[in-house]
CSV table of C-alpha atoms in Angstrom, one decimal:
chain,number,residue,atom,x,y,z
A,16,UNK,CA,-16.8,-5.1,-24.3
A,17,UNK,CA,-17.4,-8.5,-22.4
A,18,UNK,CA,-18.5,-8.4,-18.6
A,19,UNK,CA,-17.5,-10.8,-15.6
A,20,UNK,CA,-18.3,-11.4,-12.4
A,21,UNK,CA,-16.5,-12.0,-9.4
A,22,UNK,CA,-17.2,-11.6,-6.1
A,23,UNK,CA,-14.3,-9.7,-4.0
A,24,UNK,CA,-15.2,-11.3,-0.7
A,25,UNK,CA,-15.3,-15.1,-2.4
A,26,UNK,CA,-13.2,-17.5,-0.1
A,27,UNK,CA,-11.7,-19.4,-3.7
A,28,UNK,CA,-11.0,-15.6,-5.0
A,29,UNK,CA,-9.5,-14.3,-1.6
A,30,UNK,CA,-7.3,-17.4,-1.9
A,31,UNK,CA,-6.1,-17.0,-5.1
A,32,UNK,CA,-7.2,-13.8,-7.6
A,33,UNK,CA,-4.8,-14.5,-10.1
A,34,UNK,CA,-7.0,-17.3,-12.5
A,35,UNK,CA,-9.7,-15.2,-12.2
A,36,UNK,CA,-7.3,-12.4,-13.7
A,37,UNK,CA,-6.3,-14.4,-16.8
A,38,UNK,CA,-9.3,-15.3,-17.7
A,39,UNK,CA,-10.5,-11.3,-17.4
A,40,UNK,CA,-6.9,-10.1,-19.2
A,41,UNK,CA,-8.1,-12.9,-22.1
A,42,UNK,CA,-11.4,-11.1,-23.0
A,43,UNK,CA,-9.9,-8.1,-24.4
A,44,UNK,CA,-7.9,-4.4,-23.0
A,45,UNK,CA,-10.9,-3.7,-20.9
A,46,UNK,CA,-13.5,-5.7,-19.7
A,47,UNK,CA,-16.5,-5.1,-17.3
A,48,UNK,CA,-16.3,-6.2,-14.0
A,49,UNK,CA,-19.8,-6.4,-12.7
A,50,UNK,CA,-19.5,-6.9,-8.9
A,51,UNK,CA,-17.6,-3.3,-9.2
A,52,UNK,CA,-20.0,-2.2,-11.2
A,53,UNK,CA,-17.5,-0.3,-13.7
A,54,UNK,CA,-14.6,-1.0,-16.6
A,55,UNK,CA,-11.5,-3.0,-15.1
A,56,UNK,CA,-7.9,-3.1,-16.9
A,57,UNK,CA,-6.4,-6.5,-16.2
A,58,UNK,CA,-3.1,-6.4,-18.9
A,59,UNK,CA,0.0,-4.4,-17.9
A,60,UNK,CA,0.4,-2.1,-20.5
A,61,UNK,CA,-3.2,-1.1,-20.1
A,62,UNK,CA,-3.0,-0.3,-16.5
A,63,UNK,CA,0.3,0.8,-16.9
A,64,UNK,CA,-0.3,3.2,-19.4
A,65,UNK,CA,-3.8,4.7,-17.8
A,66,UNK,CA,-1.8,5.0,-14.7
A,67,UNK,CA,0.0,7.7,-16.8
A,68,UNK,CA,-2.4,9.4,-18.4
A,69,UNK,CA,-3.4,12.6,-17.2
A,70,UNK,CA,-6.8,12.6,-18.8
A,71,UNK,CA,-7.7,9.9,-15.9
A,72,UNK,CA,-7.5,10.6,-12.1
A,73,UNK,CA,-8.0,10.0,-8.3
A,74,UNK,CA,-9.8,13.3,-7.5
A,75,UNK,CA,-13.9,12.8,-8.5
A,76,UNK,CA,-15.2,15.2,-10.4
A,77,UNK,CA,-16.5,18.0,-8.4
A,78,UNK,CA,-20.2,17.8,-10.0
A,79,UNK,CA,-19.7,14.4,-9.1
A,80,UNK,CA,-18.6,14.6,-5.8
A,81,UNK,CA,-21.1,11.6,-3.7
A,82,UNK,CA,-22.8,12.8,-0.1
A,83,UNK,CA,-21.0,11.6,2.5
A,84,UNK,CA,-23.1,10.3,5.3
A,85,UNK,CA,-22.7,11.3,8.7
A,86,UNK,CA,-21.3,8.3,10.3
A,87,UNK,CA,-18.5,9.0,8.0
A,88,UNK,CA,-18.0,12.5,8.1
A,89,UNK,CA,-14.8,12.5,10.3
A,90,UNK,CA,-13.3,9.9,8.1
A,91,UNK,CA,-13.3,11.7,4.9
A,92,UNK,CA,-12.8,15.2,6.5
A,93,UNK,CA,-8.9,13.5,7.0
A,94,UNK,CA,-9.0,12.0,3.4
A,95,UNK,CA,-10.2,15.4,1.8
A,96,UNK,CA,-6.6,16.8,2.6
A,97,UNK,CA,-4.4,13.2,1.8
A,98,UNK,CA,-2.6,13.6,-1.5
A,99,UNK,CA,-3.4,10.4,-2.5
A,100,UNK,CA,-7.0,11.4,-3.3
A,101,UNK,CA,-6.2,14.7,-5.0
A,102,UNK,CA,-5.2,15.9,-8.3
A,103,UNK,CA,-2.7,19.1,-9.6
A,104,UNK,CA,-2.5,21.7,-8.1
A,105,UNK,CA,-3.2,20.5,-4.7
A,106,UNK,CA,-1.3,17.6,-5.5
A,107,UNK,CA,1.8,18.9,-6.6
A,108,UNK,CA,2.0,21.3,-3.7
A,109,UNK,CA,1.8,19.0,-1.6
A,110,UNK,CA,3.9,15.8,-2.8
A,111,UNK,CA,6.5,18.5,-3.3
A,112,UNK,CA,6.0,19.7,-0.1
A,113,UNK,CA,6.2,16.0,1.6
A,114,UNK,CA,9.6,15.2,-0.7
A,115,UNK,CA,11.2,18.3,0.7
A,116,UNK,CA,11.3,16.6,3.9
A,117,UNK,CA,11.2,12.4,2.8
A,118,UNK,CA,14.4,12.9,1.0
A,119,UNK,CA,16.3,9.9,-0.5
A,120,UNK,CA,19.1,11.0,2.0
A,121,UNK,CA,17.0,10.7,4.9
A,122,UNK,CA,15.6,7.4,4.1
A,123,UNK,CA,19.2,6.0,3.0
A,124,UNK,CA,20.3,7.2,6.2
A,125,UNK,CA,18.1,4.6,8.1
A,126,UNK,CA,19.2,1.8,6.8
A,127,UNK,CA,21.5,0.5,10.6
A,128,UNK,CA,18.9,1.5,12.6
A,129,UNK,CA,16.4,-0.9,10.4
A,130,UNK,CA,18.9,-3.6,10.3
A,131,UNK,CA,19.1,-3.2,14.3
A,132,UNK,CA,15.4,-3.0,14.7
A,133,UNK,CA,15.3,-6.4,12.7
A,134,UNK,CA,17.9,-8.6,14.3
A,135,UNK,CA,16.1,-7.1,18.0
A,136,UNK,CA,12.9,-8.4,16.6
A,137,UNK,CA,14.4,-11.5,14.5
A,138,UNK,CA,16.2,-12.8,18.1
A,139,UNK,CA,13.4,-12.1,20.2
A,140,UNK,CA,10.9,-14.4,18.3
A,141,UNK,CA,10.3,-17.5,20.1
A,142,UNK,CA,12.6,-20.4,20.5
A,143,UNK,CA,9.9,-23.0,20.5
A,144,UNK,CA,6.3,-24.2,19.5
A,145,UNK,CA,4.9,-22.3,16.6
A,146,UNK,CA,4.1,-18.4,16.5
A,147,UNK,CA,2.5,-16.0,13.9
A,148,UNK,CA,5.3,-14.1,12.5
A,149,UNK,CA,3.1,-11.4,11.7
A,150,UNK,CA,2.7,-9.8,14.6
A,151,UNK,CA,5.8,-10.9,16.3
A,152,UNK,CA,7.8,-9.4,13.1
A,153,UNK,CA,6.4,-8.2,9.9
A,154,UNK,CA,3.9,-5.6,11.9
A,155,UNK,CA,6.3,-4.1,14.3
A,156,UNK,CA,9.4,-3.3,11.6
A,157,UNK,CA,7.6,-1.1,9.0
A,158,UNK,CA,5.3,0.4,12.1
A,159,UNK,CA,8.2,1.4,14.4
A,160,UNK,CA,10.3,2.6,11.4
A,161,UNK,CA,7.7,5.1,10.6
A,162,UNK,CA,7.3,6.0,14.0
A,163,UNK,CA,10.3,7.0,14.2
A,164,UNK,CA,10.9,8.6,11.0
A,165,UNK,CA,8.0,10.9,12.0
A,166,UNK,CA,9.7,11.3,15.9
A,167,UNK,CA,6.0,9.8,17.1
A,168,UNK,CA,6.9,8.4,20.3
A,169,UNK,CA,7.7,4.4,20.1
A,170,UNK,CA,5.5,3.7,22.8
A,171,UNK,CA,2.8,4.8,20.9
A,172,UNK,CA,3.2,2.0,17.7
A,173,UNK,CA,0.2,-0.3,19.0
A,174,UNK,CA,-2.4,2.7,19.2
A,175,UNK,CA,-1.1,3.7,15.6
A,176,UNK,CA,-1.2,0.5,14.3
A,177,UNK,CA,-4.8,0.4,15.9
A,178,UNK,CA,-6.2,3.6,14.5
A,179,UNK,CA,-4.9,2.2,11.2
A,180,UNK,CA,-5.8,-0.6,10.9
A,181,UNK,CA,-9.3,0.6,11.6
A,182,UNK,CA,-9.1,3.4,9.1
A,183,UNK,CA,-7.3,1.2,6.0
A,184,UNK,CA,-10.6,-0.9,6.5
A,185,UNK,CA,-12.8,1.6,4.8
A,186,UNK,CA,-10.9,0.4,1.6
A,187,UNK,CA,-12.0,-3.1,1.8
A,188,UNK,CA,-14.6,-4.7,-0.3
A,189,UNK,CA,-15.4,-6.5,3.0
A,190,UNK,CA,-16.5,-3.1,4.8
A,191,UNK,CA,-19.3,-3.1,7.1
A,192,UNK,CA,-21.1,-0.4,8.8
A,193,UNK,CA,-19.4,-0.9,11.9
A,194,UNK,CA,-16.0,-1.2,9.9
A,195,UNK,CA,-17.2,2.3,9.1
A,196,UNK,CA,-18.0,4.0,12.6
A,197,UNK,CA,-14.8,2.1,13.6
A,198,UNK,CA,-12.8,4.2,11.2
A,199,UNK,CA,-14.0,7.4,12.0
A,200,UNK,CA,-13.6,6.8,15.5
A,201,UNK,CA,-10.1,6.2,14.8
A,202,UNK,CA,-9.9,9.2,12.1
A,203,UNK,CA,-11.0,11.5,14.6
A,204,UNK,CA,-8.4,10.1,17.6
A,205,UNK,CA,-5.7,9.6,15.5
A,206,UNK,CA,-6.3,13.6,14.5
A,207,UNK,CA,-7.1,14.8,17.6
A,208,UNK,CA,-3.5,12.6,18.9
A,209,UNK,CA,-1.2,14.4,16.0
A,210,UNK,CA,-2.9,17.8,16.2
A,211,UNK,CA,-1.4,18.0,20.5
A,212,UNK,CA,2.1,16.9,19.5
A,213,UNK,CA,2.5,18.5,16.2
A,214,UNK,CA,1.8,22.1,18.5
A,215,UNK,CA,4.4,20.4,20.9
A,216,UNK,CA,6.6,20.0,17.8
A,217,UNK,CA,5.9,23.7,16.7
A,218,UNK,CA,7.1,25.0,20.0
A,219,UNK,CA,10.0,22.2,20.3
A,220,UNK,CA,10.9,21.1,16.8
A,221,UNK,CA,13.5,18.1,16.5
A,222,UNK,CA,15.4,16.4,14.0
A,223,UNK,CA,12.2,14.3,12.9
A,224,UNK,CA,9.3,14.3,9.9
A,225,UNK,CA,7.1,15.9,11.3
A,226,UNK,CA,9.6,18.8,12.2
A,227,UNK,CA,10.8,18.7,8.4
A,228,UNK,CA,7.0,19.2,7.2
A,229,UNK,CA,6.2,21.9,9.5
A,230,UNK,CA,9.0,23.9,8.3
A,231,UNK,CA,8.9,22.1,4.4
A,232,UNK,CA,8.1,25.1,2.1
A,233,UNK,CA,7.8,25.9,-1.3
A,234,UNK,CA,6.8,29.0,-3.5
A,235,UNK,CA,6.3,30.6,0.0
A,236,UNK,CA,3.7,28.2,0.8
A,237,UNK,CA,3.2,25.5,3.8
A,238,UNK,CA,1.3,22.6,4.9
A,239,UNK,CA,-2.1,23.7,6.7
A,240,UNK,CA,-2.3,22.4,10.2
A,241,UNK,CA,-4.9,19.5,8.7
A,242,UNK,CA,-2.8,18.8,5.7
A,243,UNK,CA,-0.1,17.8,7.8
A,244,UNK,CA,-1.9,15.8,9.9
A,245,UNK,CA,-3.7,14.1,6.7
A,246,UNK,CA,-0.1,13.6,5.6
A,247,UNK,CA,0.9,12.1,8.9
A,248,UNK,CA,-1.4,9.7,8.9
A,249,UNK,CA,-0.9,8.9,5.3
A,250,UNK,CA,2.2,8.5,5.6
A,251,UNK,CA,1.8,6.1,9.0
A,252,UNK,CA,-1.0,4.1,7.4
A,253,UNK,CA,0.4,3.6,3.8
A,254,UNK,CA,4.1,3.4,5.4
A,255,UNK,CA,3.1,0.4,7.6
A,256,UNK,CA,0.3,-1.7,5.5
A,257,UNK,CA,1.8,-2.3,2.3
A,258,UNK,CA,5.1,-3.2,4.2
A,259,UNK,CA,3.5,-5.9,6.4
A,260,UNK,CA,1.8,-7.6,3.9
A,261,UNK,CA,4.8,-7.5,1.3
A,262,UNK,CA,7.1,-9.2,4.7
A,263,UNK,CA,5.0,-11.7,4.9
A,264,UNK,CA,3.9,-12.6,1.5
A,265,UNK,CA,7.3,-12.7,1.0
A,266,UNK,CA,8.6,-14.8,3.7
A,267,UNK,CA,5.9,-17.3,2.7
A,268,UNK,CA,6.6,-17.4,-0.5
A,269,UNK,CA,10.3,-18.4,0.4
A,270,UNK,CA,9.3,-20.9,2.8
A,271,UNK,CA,6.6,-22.7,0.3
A,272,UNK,CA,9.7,-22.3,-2.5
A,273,UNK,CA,12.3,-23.6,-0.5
A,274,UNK,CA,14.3,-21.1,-0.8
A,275,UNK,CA,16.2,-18.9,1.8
A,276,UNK,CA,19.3,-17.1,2.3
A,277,UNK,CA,20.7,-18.2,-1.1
A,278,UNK,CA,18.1,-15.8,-2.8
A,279,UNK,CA,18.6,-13.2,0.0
A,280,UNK,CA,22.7,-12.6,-0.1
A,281,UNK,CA,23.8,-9.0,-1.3
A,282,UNK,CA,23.7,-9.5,-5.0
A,283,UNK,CA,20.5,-11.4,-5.4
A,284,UNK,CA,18.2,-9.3,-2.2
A,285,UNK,CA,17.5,-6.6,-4.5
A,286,UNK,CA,16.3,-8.8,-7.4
A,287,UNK,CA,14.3,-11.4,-5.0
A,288,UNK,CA,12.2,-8.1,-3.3
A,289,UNK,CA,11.1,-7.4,-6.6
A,290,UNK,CA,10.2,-11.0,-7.9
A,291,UNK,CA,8.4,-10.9,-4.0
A,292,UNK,CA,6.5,-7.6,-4.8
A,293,UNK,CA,5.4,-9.1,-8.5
A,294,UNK,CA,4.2,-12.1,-7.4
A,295,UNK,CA,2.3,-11.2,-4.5
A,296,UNK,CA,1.6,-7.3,-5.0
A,297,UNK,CA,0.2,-5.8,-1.3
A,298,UNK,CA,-2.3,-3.8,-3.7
A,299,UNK,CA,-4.5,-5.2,-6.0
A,300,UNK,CA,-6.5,-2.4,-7.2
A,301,UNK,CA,-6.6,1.4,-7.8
A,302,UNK,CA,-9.4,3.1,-9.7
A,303,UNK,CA,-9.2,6.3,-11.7
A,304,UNK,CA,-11.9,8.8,-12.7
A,305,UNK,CA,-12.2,10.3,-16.5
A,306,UNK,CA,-12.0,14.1,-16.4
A,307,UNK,CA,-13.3,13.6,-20.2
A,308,UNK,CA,-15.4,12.2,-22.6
A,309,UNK,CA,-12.7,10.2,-24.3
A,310,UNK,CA,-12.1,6.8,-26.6
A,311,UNK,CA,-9.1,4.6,-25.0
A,312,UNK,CA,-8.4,0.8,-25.3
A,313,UNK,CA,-11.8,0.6,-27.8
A,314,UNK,CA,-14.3,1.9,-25.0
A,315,UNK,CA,-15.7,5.3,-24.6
A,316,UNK,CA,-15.8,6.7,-21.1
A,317,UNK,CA,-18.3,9.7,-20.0
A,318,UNK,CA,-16.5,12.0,-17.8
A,319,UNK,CA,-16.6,11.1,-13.8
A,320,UNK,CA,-16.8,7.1,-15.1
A,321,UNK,CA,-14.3,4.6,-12.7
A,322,UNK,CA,-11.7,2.6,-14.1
A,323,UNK,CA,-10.5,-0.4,-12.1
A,324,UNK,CA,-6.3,-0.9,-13.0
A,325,UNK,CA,-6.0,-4.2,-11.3
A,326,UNK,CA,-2.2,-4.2,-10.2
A,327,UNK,CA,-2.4,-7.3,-9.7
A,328,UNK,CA,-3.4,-8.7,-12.7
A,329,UNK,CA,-1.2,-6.3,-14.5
A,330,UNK,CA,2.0,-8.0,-12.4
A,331,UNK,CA,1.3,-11.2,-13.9
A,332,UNK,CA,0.7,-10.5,-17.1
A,333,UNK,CA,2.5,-13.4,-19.1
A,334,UNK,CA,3.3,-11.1,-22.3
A,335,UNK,CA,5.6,-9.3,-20.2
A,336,UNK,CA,7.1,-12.4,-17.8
A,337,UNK,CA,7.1,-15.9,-18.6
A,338,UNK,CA,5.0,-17.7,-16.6
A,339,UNK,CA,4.1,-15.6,-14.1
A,340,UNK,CA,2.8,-17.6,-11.6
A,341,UNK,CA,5.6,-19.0,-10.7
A,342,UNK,CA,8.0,-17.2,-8.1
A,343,UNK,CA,11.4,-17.1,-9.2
A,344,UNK,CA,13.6,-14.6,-8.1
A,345,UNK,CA,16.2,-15.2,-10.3
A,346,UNK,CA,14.2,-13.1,-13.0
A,347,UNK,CA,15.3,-10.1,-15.0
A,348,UNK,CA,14.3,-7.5,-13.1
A,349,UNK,CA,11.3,-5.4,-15.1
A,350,UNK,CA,9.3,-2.5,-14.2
A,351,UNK,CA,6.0,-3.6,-12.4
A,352,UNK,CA,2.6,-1.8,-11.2
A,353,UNK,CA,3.1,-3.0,-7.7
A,354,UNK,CA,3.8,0.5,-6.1
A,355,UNK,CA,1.5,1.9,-8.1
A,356,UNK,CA,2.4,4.5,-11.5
A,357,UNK,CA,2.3,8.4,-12.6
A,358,UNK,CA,1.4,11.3,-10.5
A,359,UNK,CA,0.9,8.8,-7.8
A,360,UNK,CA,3.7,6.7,-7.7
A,361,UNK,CA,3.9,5.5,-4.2
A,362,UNK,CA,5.9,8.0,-2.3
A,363,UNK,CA,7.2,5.7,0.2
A,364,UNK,CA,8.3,3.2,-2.3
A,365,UNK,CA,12.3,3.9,-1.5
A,366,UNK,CA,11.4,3.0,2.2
A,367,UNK,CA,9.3,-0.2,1.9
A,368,UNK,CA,12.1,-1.6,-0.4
A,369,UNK,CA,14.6,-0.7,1.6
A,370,UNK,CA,13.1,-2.3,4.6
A,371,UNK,CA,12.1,-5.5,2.9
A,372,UNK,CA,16.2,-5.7,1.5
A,373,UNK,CA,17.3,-5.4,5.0
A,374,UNK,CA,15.0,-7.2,7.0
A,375,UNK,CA,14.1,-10.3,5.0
A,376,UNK,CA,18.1,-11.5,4.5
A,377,UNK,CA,18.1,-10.5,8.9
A,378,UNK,CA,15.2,-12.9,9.2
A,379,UNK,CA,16.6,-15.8,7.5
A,380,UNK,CA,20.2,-15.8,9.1
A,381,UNK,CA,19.2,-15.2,12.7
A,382,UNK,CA,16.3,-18.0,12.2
A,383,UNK,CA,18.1,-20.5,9.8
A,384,UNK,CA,15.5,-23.2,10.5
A,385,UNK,CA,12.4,-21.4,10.0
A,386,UNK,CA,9.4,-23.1,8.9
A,387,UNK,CA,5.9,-23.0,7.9
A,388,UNK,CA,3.7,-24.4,10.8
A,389,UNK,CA,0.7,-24.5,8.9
A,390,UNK,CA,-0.3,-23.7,5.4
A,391,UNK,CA,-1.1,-19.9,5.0
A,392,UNK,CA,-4.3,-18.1,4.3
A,393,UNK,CA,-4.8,-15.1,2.7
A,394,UNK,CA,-7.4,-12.6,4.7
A,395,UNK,CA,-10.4,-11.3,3.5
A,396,UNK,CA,-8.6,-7.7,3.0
A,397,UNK,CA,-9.6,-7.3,-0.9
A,398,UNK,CA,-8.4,-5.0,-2.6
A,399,UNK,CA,-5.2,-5.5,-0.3
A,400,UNK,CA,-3.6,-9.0,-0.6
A,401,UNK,CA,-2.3,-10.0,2.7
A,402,UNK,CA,-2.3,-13.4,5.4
A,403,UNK,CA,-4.5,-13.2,8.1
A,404,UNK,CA,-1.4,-15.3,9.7
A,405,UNK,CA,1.8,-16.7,9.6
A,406,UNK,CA,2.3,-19.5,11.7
A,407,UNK,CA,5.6,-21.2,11.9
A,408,UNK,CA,8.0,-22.5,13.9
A,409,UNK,CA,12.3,-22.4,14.0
């Protein structure tokens, strides 16, 4: 197995991961990346197909289980119970549990009251000089959405988006100790804020999410009082930060292509989402543990050993699409890595597409002249790929 190195954090990388990708994807199905210090998957059918494969995981190994220091207790005492770290059973109780209540009905169902929330957000942006779009659009949409899906009070988005933003740090190659007491500050508020108004929910349920999960059951079982919270705040965090950056990835790419409403009408939205989610995944990276000694791909991994599946990479895989650095959304549409694969399969993935169909096409015909004000940068968010701003004018 060949190794490289590449820094997360480098300004060039942060910019643009995707050459470092091809060169990683032509050394062979699995490479070593050393700044990771473990095996990385960089092709699509590798990290597609170890995103299926039960004999790999998110849940560590229990005899591998690492000490958690104290300044980040409260932080992983609200990830212990999030479905997105665990395995079956646990798992399957309760993704089943959460489906129960984030039907395909529900979210359906939401569609005119995003397209409303757009065109209030789309026509209050700024007639003149140039603005970041981010937080004037792409932040608020997927955030109050959620909000309200979950019957969280609407007042209450920027102290959400707050404690999120603070917690979603943890995952970022950038962290820093104060990234870390920052998070479980916000862990433990965040908590503390659900825990008082699920009780109020208890004694006055409504038609809302958080109503559904408390009474969700199945096989006579329920959420605990902190695995719905966990799955509030999952839910929340991952139902807000993949959205924003996808919006405004998305709207840059349109801008820096020229293109517009032409790729946005009703037969071509669904089709230019997609090609926006390919080219510029949110995600780059999820890891997996081996629960085995096992031989896959050529290289044998020890049981507890990490496995980098770099979505990224895998998205612009040129044996799948022809070349894949360009963005064109007139593209057959095929099945990408961009929400993820398997067991975890990104629950909210209905959702974020169907805000991103409605919003984007709303954008572009309440702000036909809509330009780039500056040329965008990509933060320092690795493994998310998002801007740090947005700046544009129209």
């Amino acid at each position: 197995m060949q190794s490289v190195t590449q820094s997360p954090t480098d300004p060039e990388f942060v910019q643009s991961p995707y050459g470092f990708y091809a060169h990683a994807r032509s050394l062979g199905p699995l490479v070593r990346w050393e700044d990771y210090g473990m095996v990385a998957a960089f092709s699509h059918d590798v990290v597609n197909t170890l995103l299926k494969d039960r004999r790999f995981g998110r849940e560590v190994p229990p005899e591998q289980a690492p000490v958690i220091p104290p300044h980040l207790e409260p932080f992983y005492k609200v990830e212990a119970h999030s479905m997105l770290e665990l395995e079956p059973p646990r798992h399957t109780r309760l993704r089943g549990l959460v489906l129960r209540a984030f039907t395909s009905r529900r979210i359906k169902a939401l569609g005119p009251e995003i397209a409303q929330l757009a065109r209030e957000l789309a026509e209050g942006l700024p007639r003149e000089g140039a603005y970041d779009l981010l937080p004037a659009f792409a932040a608020p949409l997927p955030a109050i959405v959620i909000a309200r899906l979950l019957g969280v009070p609407e007042s209450m988005v920027p102290q959400l988006l707050s404690w999120s933003n603070a917690m979603v740090a943890v995952y970022q190659a950038s962290r820093t100790r104060e990234m870390e007491n920052a998070a479980s500050v916000a862990a433990t508020e965040f908590s503390d804020f659900l825990r008082g108004y699920v009780e109020e929910r208890r004694a006055h349920p409504a038609d809302d999410l958080i109503t559904h999960l408390i009474a969700a059951e199945e096989d006579g079982e329920k959420l605990t009082p902190d695995e719905l919270i966990t799955t509030c705040i999952l839910l929340l965090n991952a139902g807000h930060e993949a959205t924003v950056h996808t919006l405004g990835n998305g709207v840059k790419l349109l801008l820096e292509s020229g293109m517009g409403a032409e790729v946005l009408t009703p037969d071509r939205v669904a089709g230019t989402v997609e090609e926006i989610l390919r080219r510029d995944p949110p995600l780059h990276i999820f890891t997996r543990y081996a629960y085995e000694d096992i031989e896959v791909f050529g290289h044998r991994f020890t049981r507890g050993e990490q496995v980098a599946l770099v979505l990224g990479a895998a998205c612009h895989d040129p044996s799948v699409w022809t070349q894949p650095e360009v963005f064109d959304p007139s593209r057959p549409v095929k099945t990408t890595t961009a929400f993820g694969g398997g067991l975890h399969f990104c629950v909210g993935a209905p959702l974020a597409r169907l805000e991103l169909q409605i919003a984007l096409p709303i954008l572009f015909e309440t702000r036909p002249g809509l330009s780039l004000a500056e040329a965008p940068r990509y933060a320092n968010l690795y493994h998310f790929h998002g801007l740090e701003r947005l700046m544009v004018t129209g």
